[in-house]
Short mmCIF file of C-alpha atoms and ligand atoms in Angstrom, two decimals:
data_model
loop_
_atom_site.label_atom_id
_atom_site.label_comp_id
_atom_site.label_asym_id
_atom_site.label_seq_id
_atom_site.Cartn_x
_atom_site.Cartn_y
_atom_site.Cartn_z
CA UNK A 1 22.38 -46.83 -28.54
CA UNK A 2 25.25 -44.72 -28.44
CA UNK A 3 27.97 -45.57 -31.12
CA UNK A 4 30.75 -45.89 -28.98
CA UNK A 5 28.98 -48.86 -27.33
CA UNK A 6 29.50 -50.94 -30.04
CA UNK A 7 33.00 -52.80 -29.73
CA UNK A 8 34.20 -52.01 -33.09
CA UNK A 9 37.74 -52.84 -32.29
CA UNK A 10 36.79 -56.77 -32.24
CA UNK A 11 36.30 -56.85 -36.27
CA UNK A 12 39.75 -57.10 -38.44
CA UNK A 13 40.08 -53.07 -39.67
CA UNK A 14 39.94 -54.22 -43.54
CA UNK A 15 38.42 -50.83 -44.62
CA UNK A 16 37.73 -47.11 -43.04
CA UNK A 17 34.17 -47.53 -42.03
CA UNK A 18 32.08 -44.48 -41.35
CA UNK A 19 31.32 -44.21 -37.48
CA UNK A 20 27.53 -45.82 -38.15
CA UNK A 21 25.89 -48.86 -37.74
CA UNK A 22 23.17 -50.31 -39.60
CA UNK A 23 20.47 -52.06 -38.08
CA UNK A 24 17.38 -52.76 -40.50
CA UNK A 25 16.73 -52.21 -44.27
CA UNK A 26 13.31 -51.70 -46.77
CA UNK A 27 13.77 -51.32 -50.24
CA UNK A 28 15.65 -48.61 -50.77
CA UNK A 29 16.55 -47.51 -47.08
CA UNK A 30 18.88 -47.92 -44.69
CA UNK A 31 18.35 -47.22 -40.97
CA UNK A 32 21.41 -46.60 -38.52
CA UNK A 33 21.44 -47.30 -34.77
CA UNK A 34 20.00 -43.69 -33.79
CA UNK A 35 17.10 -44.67 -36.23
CA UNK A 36 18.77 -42.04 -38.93
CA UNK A 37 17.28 -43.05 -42.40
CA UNK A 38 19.02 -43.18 -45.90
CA UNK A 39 18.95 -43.23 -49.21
CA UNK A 40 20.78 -46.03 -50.29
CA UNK A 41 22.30 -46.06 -53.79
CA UNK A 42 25.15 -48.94 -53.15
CA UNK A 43 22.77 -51.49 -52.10
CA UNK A 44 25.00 -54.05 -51.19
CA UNK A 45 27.28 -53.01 -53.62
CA UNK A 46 24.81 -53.75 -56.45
CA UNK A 47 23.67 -56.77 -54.83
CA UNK A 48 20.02 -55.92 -53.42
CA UNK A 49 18.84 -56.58 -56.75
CA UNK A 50 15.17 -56.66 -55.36
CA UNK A 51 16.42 -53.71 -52.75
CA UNK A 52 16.73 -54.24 -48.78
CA UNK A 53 14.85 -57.72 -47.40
CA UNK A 54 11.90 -57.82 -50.45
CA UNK A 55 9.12 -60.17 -49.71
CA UNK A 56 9.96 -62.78 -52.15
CA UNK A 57 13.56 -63.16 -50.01
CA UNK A 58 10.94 -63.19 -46.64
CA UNK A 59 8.58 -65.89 -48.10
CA UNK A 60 11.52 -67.72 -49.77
CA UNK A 61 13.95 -67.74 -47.02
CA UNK A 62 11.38 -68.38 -44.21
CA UNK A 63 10.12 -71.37 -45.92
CA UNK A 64 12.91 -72.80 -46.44
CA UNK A 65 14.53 -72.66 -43.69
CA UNK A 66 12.16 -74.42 -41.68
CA UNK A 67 12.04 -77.04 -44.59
CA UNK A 68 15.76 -77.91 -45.26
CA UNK A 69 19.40 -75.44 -44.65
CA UNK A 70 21.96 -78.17 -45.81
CA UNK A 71 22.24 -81.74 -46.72
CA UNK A 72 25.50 -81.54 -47.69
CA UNK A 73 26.87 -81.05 -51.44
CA UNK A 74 26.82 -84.77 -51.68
CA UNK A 75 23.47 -84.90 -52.27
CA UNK A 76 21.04 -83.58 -54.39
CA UNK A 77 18.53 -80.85 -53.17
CA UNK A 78 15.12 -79.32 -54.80
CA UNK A 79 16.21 -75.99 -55.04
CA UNK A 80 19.60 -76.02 -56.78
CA UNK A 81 17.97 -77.82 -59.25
CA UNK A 82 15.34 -75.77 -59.51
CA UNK A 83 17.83 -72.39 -59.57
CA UNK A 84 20.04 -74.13 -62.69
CA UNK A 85 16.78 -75.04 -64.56
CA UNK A 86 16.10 -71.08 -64.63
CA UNK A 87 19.80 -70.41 -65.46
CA UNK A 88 19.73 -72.35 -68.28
CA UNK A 89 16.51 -72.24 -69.79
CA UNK A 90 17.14 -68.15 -69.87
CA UNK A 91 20.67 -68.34 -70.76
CA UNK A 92 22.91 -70.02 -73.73
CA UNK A 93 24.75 -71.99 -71.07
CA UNK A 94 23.85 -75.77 -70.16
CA UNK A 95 25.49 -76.39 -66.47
CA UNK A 96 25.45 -74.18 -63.41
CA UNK A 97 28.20 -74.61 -60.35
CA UNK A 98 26.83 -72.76 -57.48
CA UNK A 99 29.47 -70.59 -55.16
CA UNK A 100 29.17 -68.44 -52.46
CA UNK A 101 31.32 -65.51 -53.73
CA UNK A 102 31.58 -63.77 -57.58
CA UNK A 103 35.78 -64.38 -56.11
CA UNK A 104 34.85 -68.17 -55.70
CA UNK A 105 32.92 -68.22 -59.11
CA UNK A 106 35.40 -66.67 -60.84
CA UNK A 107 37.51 -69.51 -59.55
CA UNK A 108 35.86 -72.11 -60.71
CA UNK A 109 36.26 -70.18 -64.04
CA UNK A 110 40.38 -70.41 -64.01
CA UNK A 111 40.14 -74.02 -63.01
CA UNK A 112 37.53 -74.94 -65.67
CA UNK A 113 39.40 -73.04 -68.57
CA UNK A 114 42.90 -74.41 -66.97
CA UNK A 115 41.37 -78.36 -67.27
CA UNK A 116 40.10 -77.10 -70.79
CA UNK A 117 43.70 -76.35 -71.61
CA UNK A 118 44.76 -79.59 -69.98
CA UNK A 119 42.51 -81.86 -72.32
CA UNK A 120 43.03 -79.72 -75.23
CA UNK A 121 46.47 -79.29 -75.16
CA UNK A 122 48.63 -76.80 -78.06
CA UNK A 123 50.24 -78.18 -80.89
CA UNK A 124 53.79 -78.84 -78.75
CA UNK A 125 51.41 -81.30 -76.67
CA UNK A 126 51.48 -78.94 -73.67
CA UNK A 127 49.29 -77.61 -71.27
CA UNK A 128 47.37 -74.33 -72.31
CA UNK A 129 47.05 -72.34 -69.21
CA UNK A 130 47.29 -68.66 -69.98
CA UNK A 131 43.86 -67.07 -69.48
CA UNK A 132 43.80 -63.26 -71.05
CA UNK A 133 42.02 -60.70 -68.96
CA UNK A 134 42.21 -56.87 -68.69
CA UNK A 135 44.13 -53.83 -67.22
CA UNK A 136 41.73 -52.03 -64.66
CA UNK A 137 39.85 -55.05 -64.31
CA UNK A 138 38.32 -56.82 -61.04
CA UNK A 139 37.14 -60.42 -60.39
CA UNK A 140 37.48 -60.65 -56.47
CA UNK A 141 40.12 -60.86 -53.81
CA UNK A 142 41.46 -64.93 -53.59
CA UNK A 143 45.15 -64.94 -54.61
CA UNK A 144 44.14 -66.14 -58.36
CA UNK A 145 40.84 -63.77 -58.85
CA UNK A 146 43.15 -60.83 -57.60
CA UNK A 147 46.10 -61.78 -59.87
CA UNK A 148 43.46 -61.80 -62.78
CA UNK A 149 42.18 -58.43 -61.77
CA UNK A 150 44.02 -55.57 -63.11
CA UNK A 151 44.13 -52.93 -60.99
CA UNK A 152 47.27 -51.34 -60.18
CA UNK A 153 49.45 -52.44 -57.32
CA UNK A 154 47.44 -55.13 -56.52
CA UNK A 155 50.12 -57.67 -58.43
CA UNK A 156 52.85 -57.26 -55.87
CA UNK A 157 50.57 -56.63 -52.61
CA UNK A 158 50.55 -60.65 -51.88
CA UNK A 159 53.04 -61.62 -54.02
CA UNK A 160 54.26 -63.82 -55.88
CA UNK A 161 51.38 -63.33 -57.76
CA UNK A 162 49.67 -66.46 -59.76
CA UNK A 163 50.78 -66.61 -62.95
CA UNK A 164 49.38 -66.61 -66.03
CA UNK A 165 47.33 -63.80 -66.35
CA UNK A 166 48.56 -61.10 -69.09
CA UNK A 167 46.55 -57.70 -69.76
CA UNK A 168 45.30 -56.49 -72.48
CA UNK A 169 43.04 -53.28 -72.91
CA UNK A 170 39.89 -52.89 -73.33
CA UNK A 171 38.14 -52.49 -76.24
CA UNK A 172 41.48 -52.56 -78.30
CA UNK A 173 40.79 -55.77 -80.33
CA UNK A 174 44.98 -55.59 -81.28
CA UNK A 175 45.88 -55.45 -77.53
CA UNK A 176 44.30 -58.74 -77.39
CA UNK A 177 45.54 -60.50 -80.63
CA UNK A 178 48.98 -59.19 -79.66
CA UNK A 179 48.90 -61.37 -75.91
CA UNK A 180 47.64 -64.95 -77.50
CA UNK A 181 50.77 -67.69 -77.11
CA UNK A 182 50.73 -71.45 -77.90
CA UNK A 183 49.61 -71.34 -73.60
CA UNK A 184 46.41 -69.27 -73.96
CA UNK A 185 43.79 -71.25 -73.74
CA UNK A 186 40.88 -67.92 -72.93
CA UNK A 187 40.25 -64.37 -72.69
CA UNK A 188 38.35 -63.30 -69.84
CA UNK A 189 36.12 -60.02 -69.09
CA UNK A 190 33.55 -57.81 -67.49
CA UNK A 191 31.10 -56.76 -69.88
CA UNK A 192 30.65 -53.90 -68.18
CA UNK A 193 33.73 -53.51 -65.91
CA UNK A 194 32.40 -52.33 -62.56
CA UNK A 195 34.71 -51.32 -60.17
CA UNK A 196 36.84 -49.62 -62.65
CA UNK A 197 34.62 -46.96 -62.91
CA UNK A 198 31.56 -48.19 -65.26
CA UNK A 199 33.33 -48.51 -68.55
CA UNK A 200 31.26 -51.12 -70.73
CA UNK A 201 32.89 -52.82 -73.45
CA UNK A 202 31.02 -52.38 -76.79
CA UNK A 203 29.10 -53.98 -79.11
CA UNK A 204 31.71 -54.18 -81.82
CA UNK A 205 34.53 -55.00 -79.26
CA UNK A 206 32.33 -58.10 -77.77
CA UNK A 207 31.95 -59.39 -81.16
CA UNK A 208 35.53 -59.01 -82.48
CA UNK A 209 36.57 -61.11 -78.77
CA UNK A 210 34.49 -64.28 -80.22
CA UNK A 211 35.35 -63.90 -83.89
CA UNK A 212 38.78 -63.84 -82.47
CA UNK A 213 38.16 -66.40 -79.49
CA UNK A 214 36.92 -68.95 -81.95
CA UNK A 215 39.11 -68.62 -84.66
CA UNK A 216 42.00 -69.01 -81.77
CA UNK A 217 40.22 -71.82 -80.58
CA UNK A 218 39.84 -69.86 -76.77
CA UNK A 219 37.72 -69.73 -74.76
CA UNK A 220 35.49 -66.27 -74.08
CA UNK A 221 34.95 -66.01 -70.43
CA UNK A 222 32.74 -63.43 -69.03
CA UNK A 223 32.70 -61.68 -65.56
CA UNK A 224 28.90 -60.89 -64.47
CA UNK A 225 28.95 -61.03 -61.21
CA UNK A 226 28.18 -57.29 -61.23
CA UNK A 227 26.75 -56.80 -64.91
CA UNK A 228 24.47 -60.00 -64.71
CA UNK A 229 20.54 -60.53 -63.28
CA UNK A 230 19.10 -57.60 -65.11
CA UNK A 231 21.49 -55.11 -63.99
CA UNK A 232 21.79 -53.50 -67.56
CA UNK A 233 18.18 -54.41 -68.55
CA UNK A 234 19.24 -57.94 -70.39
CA UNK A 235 18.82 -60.82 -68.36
CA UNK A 236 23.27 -61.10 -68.60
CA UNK A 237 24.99 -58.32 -69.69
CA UNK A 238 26.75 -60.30 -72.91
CA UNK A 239 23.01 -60.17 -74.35
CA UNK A 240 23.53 -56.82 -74.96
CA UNK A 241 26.37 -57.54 -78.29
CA UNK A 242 24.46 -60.78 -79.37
CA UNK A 243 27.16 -62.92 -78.85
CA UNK A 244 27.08 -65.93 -76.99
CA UNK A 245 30.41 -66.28 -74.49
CA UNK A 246 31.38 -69.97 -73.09
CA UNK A 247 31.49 -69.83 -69.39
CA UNK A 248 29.75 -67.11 -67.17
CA UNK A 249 30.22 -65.96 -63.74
CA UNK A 250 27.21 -64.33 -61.80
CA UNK A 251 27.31 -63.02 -58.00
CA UNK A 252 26.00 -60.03 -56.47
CA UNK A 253 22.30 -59.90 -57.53
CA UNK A 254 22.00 -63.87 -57.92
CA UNK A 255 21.61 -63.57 -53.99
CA UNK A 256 19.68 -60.50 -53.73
CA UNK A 257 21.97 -59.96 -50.76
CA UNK A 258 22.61 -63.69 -49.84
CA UNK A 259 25.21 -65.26 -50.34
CA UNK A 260 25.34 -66.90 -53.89
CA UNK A 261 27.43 -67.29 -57.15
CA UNK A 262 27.71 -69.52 -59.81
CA UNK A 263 29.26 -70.82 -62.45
CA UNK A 264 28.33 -71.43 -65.94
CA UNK A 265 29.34 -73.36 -69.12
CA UNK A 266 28.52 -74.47 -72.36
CA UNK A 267 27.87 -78.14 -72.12
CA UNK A 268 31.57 -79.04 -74.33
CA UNK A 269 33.40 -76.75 -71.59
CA UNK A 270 31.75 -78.67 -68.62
CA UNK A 271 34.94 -80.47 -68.03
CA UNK A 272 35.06 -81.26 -64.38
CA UNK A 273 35.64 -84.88 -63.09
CA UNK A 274 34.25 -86.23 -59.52
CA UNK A 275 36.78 -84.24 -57.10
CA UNK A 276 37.82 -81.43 -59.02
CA UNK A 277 35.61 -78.44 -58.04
CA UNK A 278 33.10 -78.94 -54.92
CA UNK A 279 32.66 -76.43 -51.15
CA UNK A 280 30.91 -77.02 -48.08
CA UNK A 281 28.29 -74.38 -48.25
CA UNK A 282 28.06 -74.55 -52.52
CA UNK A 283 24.29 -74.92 -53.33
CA UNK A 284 22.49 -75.79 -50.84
CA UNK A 285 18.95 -74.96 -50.73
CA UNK A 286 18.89 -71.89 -48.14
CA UNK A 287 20.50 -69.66 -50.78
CA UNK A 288 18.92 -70.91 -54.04
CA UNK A 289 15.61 -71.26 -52.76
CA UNK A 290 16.05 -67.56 -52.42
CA UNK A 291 18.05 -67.41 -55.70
CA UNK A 292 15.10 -68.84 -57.64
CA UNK A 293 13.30 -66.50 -55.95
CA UNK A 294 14.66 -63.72 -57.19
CA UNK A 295 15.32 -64.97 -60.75
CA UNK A 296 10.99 -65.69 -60.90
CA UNK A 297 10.81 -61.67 -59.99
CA UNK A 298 13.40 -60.58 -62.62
CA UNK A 299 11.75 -63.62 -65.33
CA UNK A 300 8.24 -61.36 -64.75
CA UNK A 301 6.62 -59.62 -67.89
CA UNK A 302 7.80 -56.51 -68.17
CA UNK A 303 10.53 -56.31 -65.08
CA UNK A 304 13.83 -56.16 -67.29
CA UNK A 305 11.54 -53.59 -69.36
CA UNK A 306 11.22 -51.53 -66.79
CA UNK A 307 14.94 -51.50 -65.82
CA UNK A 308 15.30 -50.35 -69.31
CA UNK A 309 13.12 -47.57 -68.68
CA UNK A 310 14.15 -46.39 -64.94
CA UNK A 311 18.11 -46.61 -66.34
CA UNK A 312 17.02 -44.32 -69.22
CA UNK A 313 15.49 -42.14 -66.76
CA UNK A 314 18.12 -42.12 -64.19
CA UNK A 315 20.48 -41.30 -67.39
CA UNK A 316 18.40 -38.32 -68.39
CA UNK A 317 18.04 -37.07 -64.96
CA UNK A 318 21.88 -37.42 -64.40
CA UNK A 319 22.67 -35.83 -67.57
CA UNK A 320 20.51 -32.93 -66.72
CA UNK A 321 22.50 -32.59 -63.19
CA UNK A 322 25.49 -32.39 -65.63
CA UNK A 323 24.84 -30.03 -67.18
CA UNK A 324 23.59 -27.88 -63.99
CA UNK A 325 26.45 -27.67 -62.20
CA UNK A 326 28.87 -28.08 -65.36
CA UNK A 327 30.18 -32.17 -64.63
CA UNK A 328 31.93 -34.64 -67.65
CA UNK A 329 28.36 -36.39 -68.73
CA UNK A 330 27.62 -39.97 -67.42
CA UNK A 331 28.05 -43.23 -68.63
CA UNK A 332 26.70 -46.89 -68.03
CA UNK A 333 24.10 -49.58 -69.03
CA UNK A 334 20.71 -50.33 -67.44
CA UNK A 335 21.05 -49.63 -63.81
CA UNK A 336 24.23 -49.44 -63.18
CA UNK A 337 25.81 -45.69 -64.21
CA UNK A 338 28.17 -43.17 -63.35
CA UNK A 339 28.42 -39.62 -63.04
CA UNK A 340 31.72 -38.48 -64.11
CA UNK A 341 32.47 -35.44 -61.92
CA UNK A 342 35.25 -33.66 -64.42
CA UNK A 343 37.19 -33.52 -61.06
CA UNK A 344 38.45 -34.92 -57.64
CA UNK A 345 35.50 -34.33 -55.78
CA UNK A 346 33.95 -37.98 -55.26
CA UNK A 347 34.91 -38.88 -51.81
CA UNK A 348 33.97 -35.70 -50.28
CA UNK A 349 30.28 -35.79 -52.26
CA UNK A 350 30.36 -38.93 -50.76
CA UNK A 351 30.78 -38.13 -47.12
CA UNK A 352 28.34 -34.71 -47.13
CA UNK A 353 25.68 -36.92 -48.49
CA UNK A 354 25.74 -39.28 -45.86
CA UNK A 355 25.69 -36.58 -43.39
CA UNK A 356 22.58 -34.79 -44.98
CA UNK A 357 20.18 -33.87 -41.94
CA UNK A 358 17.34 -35.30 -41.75
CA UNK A 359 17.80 -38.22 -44.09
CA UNK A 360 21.05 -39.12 -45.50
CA UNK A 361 22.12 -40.39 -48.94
CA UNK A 362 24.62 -43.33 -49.88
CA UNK A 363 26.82 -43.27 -52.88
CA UNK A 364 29.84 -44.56 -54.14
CA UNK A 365 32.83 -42.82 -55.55
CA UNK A 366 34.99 -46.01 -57.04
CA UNK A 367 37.38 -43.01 -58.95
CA UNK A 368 37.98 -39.63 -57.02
CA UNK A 369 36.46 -37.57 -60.65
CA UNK A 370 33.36 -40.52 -60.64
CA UNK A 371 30.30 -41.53 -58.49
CA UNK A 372 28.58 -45.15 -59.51
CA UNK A 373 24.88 -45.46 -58.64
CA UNK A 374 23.66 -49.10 -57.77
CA UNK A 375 20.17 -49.13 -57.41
CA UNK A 376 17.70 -51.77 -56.59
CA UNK A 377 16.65 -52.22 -59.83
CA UNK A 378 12.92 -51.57 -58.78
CA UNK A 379 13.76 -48.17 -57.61
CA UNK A 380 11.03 -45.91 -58.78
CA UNK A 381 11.10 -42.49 -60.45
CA UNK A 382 10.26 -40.49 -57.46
CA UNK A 383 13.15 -42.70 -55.63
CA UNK A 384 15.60 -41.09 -58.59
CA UNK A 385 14.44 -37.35 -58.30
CA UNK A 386 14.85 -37.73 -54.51
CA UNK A 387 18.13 -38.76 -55.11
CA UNK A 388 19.14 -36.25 -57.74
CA UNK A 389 17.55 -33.28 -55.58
CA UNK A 390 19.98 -34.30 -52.55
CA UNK A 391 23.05 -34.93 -54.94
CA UNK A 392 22.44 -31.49 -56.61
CA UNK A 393 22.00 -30.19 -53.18
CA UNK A 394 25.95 -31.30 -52.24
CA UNK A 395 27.09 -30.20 -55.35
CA UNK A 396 25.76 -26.68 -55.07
CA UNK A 397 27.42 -26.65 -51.35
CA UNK A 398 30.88 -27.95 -52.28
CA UNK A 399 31.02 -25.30 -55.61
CA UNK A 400 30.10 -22.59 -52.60
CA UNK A 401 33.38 -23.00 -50.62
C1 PLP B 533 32.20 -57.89 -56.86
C2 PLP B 533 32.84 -58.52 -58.02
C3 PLP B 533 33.57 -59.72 -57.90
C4 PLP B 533 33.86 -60.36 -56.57
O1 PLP B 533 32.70 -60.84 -55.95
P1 PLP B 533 32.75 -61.20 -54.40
O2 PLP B 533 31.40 -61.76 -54.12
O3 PLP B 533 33.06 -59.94 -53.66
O4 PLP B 533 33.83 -62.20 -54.22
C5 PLP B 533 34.07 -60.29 -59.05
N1 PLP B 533 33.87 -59.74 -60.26
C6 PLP B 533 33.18 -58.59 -60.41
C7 PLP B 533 32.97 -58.06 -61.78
C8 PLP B 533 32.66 -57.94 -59.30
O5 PLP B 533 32.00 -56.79 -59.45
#
């Protein structure tokens, strides 16, 4: 079918898409409606964890949706149980709240830490409200995630803005110390921030935030909606600095492309009453059958082992490409890297790849001087020097002209 039969114009224009549509996904590769393959390295935008429709999302979702979609969130379902169970047997965290967005997680996170700050009021007898989070940030697009995000412009593009969300920097321990008032009541971060551009926090930084957090008596709230399910080759991303954090967000991979979020806390933190926190669509067992799903695939011997390994490879290899065609190095945890391109070539590496003949190749350039890879994280070695033969391919073509 011919593009320009597809009525395009009927969809809100909320981004400039690339005149393609896609029409079925394996693992990792796309297929457009003139039956053009690619390479995908967004995936979702990290979410395919498993890559395009595995078998485990097949079985899972097919089952279950002959079984039982929604009941309502008034009522208790099978798999939502069955979902938290894994979430808190593998994590430090004792209560899950299922969303449907990392935005809608993160959310719940603001409201939890705001009641937090309700019952344990400061010394004056007020309300602590003030929830520290950090300048390039991103935790979604509602009013309050967007407000807590920190990238630039985005606090006057709805305004007013919600308040109570000053930035510090990251991985400056003093920035942080510097922001606390009598009406912070947490600090909240990426472990790896994402969109920014791959930048992960460090060890030393993560530790100093719950020395700090606890002797402030705030909470440490972390952001792994794109960091979390075995993206960096840890189960959560705050594995990595042996800390343990008080409420968690997870999104993106959770669903393996449906979807999910949730919410989790430490059982002292799990402060909501009957009426306070709830949705329509939040756990029911259509997505967290296929949640649990996923989680069994990640929970197998050796999987987050073998993340390890591919995003060690996948580091190497890009490294390597580095140093071919003279780029900055790379950067990242796990599976989830970037190149750093030493100048403003991103977007149009971007758009040649994609436009490869015969197969194209999908990448992401969140920084004009940066690409981010996304992988599923079983993509396989062969998968990776496909990928870094057609990237060094574009390269070689835009240092020609
Ligand atoms: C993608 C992302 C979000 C927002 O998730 P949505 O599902 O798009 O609402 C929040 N935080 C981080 C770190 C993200 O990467």
């Amino acid at each position: 079918m011919e593009f320009s039969r597809f009525n395009v114009d009927t969809l809100m224009q909320i981004t400039n898409r690339p005149s393609l549509v896609f029409t079925e996904g394996r693992g990792m590769w796309l297929t457009d409606h003139r039956g053009k393959r690619y390479l995908d390295y967004l995936q979702g935008w990290a979410v395919n964890c498993l890559g395009h429709s595995p078998q485990c999302i097949v079985d899972a979702a097919t089952e279950q949706v002959k079984k039982l979609i929604n009941p309502s969130p008034a009522f208790y379902n099978a798999p939502s149980i069955e979902l938290a169970t894994l979430l808190t047997d593998n994590s430090c965290f004792d209560r899950v709240f299922f969303a449907n967005s990392g935005a809608e997680a993160n959310e719940g996170a603001i409201k939890l830490a705001r009641k937090y700050g309700k019952v344990n009021k400061n010394a004056a007898g007020e309300n602590r409200y003030e929830i520290i989070t950090f300048n390039h940030g991103f935790h979604g697009r509602t009013l309050a995630t967007m407000s807590a995000s920190g990238k630039a412009g985005w606090d006057t593009m709805f305004a007013p803005q919600v308040p109570g969300f000053p930035k510090a920097e990251l991985n400056d321990i003093a920035s942080v110390e510097k922001l606390i008032t009598d009406k912070t009541v947490a600090v909240m971060l990426e472990p790896v921030q994402g969109e920014s551009g791959v930048i992960p926090a460090t060890r030393e930084f993560m530790q100093a935030l719950r020395t700090l957090t606890r002797e402030r008596k705030l909470l440490l709230i972390v952001d792994e909606v794109q960091a979390g399910m075995g993206r960096t080759g840890e189960l959560f991303a705050y594995q990595l600095s042996g800390i343990e954090p008080d409420i968690m967000t997870l999104g993106k991979g959770i669903g393996g492309g449906v979807p999910l979020a949730a919410l989790l806390a430490k059982q002292e933190v799990s402060l909501f009453e009957a009426g306070e926190q709830g949705g329509t669509y939040n756990g029911n067992p259509l997505t967290t059958a296929i949640g649990a799903a996923i989680l069994k695939e990640l929970l197998k011997p050796g999987f987050l082992q073998s993340v390890k390994d591919q995003g060690a490879y996948l580091r190497q290899q890009l490294l390597q490409l580095s140093e071919k065609h003279g780029l900055d190095g790379e950067r990242g945890e796990g599976l989830l890297r970037a190149l750093k391109l030493g100048r403003d070539i991103g977007p149009k590496i971007v758009e040649i790849a994609r436009d490869l003949e015969p197969a194209g190749l999908l990448l992401n350039s969140p920084r004009p001087d940066l690409l981010r890879f996304m992988p599923a994280l079983n993509v396989t070695k062969e998968e990776i020097d496909q990928m870094i033969s057609m990237l060094s391919g574009v390269i070689a073509q835009i240092d020609k002209v």
